[in-house]
Short mmCIF file of C-alpha atoms in Angstrom, two decimals:
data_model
loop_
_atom_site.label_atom_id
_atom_site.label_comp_id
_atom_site.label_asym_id
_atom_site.label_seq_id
_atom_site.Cartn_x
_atom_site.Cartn_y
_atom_site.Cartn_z
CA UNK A 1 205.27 -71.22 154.97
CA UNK A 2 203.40 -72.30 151.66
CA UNK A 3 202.45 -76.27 151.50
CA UNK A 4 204.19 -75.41 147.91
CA UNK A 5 207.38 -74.63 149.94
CA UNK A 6 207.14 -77.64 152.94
CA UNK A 7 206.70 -80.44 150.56
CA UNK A 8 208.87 -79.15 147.82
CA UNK A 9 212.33 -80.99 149.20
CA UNK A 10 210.50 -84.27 149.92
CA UNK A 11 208.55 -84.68 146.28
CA UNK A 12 211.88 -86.55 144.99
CA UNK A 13 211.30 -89.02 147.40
CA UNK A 14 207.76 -89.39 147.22
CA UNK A 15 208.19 -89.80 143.49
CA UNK A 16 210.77 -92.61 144.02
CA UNK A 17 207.81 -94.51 146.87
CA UNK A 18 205.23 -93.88 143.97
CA UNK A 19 207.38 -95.39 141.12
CA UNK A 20 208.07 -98.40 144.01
CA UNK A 21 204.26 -98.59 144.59
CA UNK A 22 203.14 -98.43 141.27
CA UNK A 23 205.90 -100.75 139.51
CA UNK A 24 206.48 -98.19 136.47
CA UNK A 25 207.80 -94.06 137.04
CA UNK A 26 205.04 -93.15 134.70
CA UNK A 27 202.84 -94.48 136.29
CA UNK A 28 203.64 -93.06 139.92
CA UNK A 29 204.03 -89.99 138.42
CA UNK A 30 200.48 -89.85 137.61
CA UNK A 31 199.66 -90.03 141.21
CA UNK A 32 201.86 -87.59 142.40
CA UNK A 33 200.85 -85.12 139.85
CA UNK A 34 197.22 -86.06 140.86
CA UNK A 35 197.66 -85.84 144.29
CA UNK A 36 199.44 -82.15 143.63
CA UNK A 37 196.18 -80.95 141.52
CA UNK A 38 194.03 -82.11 144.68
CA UNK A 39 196.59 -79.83 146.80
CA UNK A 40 195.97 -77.00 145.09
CA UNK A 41 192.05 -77.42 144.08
CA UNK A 42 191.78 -78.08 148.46
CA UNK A 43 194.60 -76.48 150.84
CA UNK A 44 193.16 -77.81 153.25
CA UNK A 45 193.83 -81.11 153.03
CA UNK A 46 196.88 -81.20 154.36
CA UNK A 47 197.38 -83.06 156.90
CA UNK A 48 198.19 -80.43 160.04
CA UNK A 49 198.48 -83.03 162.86
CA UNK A 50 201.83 -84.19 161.47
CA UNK A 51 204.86 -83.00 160.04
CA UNK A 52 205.48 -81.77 156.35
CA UNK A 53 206.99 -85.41 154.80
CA UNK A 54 204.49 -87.54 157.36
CA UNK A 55 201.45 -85.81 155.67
CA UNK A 56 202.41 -85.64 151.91
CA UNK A 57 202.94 -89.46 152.23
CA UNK A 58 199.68 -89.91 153.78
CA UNK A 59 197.48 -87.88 151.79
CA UNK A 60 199.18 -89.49 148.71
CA UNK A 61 198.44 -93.33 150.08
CA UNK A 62 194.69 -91.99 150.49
CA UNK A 63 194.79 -91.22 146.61
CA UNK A 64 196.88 -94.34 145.70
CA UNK A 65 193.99 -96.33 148.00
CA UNK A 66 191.35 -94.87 146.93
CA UNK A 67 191.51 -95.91 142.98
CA UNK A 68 190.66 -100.10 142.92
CA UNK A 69 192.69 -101.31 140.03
CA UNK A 70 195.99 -100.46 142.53
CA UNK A 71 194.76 -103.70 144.76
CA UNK A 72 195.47 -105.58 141.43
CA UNK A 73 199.11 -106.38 139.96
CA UNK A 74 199.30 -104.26 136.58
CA UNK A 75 200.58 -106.33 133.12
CA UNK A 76 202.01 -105.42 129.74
CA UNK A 77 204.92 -103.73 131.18
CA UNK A 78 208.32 -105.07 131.62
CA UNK A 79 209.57 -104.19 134.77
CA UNK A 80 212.79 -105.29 137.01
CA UNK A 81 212.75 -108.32 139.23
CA UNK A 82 212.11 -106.09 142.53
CA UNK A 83 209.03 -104.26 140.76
CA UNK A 84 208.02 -107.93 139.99
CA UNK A 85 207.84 -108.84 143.69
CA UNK A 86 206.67 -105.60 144.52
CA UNK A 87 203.48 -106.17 142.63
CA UNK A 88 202.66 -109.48 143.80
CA UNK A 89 202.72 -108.44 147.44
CA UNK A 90 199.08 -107.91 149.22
CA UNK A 91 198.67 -103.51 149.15
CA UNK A 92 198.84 -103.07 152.80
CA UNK A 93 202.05 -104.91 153.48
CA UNK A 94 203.82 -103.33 150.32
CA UNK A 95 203.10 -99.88 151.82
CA UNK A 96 204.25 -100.68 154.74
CA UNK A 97 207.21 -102.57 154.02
CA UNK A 98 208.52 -99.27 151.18
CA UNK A 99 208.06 -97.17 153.95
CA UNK A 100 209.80 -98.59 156.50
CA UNK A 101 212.48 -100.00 154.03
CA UNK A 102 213.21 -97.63 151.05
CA UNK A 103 212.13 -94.33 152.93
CA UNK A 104 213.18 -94.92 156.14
CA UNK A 105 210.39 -94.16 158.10
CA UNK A 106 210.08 -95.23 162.01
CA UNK A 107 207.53 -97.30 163.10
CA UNK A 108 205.19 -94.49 165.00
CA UNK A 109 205.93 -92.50 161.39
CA UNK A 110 204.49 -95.44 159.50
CA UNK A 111 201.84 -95.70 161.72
CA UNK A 112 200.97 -91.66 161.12
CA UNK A 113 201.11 -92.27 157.53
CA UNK A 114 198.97 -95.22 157.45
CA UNK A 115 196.64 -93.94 160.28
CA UNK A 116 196.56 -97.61 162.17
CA UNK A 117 198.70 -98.63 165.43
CA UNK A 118 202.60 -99.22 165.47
CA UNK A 119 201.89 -102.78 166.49
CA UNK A 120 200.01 -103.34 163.09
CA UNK A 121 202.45 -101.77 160.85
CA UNK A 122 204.82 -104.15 162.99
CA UNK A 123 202.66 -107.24 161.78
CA UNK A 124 202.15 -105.70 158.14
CA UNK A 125 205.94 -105.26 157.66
CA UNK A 126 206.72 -109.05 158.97
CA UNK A 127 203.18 -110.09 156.61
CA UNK A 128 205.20 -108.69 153.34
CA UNK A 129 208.65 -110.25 154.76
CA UNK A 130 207.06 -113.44 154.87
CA UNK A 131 205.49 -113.08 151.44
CA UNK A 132 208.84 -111.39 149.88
CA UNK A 133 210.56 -115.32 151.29
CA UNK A 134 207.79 -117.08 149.76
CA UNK A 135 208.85 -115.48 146.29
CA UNK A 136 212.26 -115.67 146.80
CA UNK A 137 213.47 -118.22 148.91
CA UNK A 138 216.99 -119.36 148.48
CA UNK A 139 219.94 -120.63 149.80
CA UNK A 140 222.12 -119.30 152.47
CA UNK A 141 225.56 -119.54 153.82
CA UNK A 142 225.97 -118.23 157.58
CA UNK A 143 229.52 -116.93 158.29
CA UNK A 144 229.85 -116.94 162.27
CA UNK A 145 232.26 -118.63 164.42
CA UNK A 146 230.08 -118.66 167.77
CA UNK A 147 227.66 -121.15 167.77
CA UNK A 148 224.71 -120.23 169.91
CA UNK A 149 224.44 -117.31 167.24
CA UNK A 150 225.21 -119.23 164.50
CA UNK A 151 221.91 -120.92 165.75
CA UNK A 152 219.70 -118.45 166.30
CA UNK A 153 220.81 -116.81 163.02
CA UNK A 154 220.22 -120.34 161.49
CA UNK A 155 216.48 -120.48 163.32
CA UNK A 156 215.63 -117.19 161.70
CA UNK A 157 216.86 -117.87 158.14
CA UNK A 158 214.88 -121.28 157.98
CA UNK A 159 211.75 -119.57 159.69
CA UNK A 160 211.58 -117.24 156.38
CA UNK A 161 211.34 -120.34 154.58
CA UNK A 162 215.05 -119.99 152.95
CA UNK A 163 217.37 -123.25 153.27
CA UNK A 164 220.58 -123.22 155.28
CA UNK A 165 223.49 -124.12 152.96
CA UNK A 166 226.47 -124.23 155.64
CA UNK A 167 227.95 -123.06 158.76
CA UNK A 168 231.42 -121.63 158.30
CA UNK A 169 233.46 -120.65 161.57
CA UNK A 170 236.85 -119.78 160.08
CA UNK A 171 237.63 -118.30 156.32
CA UNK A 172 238.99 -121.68 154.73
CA UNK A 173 235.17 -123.16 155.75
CA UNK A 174 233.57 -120.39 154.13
CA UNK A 175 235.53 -120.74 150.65
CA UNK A 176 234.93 -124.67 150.59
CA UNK A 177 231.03 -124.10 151.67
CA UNK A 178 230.99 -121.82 148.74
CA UNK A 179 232.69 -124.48 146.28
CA UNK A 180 230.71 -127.19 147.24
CA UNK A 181 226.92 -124.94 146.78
CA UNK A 182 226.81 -121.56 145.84
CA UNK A 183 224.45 -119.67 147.80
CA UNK A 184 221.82 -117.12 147.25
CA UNK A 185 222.73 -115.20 149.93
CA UNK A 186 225.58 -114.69 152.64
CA UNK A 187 225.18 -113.28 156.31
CA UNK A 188 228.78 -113.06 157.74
CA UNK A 189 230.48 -112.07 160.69
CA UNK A 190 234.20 -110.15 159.94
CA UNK A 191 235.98 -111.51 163.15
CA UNK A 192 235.85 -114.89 162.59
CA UNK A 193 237.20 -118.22 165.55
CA UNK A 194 240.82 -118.73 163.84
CA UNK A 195 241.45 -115.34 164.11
CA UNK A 196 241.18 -114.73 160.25
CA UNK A 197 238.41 -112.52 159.15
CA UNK A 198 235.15 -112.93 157.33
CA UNK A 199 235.53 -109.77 155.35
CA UNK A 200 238.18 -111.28 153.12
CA UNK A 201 236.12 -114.53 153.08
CA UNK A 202 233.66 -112.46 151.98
CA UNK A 203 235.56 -110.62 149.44
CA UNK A 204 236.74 -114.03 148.30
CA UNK A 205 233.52 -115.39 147.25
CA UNK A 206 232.13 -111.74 145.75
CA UNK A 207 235.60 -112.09 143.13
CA UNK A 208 234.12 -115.92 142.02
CA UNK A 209 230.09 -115.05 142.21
CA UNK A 210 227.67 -112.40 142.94
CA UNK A 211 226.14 -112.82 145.89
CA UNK A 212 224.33 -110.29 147.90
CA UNK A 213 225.50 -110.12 151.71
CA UNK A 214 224.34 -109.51 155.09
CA UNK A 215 227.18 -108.23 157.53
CA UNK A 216 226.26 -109.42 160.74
CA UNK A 217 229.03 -108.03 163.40
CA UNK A 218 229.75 -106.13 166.70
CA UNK A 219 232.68 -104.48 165.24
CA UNK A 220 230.80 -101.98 162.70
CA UNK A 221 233.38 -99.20 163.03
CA UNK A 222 235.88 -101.65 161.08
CA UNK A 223 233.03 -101.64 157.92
CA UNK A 224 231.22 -97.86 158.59
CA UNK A 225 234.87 -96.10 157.32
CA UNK A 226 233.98 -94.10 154.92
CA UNK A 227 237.11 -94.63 153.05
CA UNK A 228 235.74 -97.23 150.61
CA UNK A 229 232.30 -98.60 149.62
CA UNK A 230 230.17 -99.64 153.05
CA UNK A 231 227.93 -102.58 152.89
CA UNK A 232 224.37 -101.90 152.07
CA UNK A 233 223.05 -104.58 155.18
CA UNK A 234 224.85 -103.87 158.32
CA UNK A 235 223.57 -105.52 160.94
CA UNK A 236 225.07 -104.85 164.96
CA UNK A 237 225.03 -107.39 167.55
CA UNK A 238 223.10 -108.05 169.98
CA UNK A 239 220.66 -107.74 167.51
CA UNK A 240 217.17 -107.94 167.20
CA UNK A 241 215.42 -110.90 165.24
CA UNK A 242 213.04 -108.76 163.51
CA UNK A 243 216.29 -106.87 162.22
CA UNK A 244 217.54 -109.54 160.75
CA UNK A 245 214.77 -110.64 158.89
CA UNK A 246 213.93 -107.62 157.62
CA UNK A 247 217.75 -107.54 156.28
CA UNK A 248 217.52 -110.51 154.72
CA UNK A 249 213.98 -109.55 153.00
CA UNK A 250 215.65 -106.84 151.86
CA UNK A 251 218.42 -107.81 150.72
CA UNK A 252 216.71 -110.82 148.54
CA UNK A 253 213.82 -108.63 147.56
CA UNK A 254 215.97 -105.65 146.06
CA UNK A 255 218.71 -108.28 144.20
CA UNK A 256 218.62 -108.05 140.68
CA UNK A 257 218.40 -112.46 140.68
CA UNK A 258 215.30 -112.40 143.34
CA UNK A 259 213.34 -114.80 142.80
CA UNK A 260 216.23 -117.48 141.34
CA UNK A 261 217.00 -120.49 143.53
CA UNK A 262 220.64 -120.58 143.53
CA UNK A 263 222.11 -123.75 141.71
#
């Protein structure tokens, strides 16, 4: 098969990392196209030693890395709130973090792409979630009626730098934290101490504010239906703590009101 042919269903989504990369489609558009010339001026430099997708995105981040002004954040052009952040994270981490996050790539994939260990895409991934708090750290109300997880949750949410808000264990507590300081963010469990459930807490506060949400549950069968819109952050239990921060950097990072501390 033709490299024409193998990386022909993945350029969409190369396009949409470049345009993420870059801040602007025009922009990472130019690279792509740039990186395509290269293709077809040297065949050869295709990577063979992984698969089709794994090589076009590394021999595009050895373009994108090779030009200087891409280590600086670009000006002049209005761009949304998540290319904002985007462009003030450090290069590495931003790579790192879009592919793990927006194309879905495993760790070892990452790793291929990048050509360093899976440990250190590990610690560049948890270097941008860090920075991605820094820029938009906010308030948070935790939804959870058992409280050694409420804690942990708790731990994790102030160790990104974000501030704790309330506790709710039943629905009624969830509505009154709400009314007394409207968070930035919510990370809820659906079955909640009292029996009711944090779903229609949940659906409670999204008809008063707009708030982005974690789900945070060991029931995910009840949300993952697919007979009406499924939450964008799912998170299972047990879970792991580097999940969860990465949900909640990715939630915050990709909401249109990043970067606002709640009032």
């Amino acid at each position: 098969m033709s490299i024409a042919k193998e990386i022909a269903p993945h350029l969409p989504y190369l396009r949409r990392f470049a345009r993420a990369l870059n801040g602007t489609q025009a922009s990472g558009d130019a690279y792509v196209v740039e990186m395509l010339e290269a293709l077809v001026v040297d065949p050869n430099s295709f990577p063979r030693d992984v698969d089709a997708r794994t090589g076009l995105y590394r021999i595009f981040l050895k373009l994108w890395s090779s030009v200087g002004i891409n280590n600086q954040s670009s000006g002049g052009v209005e761009r949304s709130s998540a290319e904002r952040n985007l462009s003030a994270l450090t290069p590495r981490p931003r790579q790192a973090f879009l592919l793990r996050t927006v194309e879905g790539f495993s760790l070892d994939e990452v790793a291929a792409i990048m050509e360093v260990s899976a440990a250190e895409v590990a610690n560049l991934v948890q270097v941008a979630g860090q920075e991605i708090a820094d820029q938009v750290a906010t308030d948070v109300l935790i939804i959870e009626d058992e409280p050694i997880i409420a804690l942990d949750i708790e731990t994790m949410v102030e160790e990104l730098g974000h501030t704790v808000t309330g506790v709710a264990r039943t629905h009624r507590e969830a509505i009154a934290s709400v009314a007394k300081k409207r968070p930035g963010l919510v990370l809820a469990d659906i079955q909640l101490a009292d029996g009711s459930s944090g779903l229609e807490a949940v659906n409670e506060i999204l008809s008063a504010i707009d708030v982005p949400v974690i789900f945070i549950t060991a029931y995910p069968e009840r949300l993952l239906t697919g007979d009406r819109p499924e939450p964008a952050f799912l998170i299972t239990k047990p879970f792991q703590p580097e999940a969860v921060k990465a949900a909640i950097s990715q939630a915050l990072f990709f909401d249109r009101r990043a970067g606002r501390k709640a009032a």
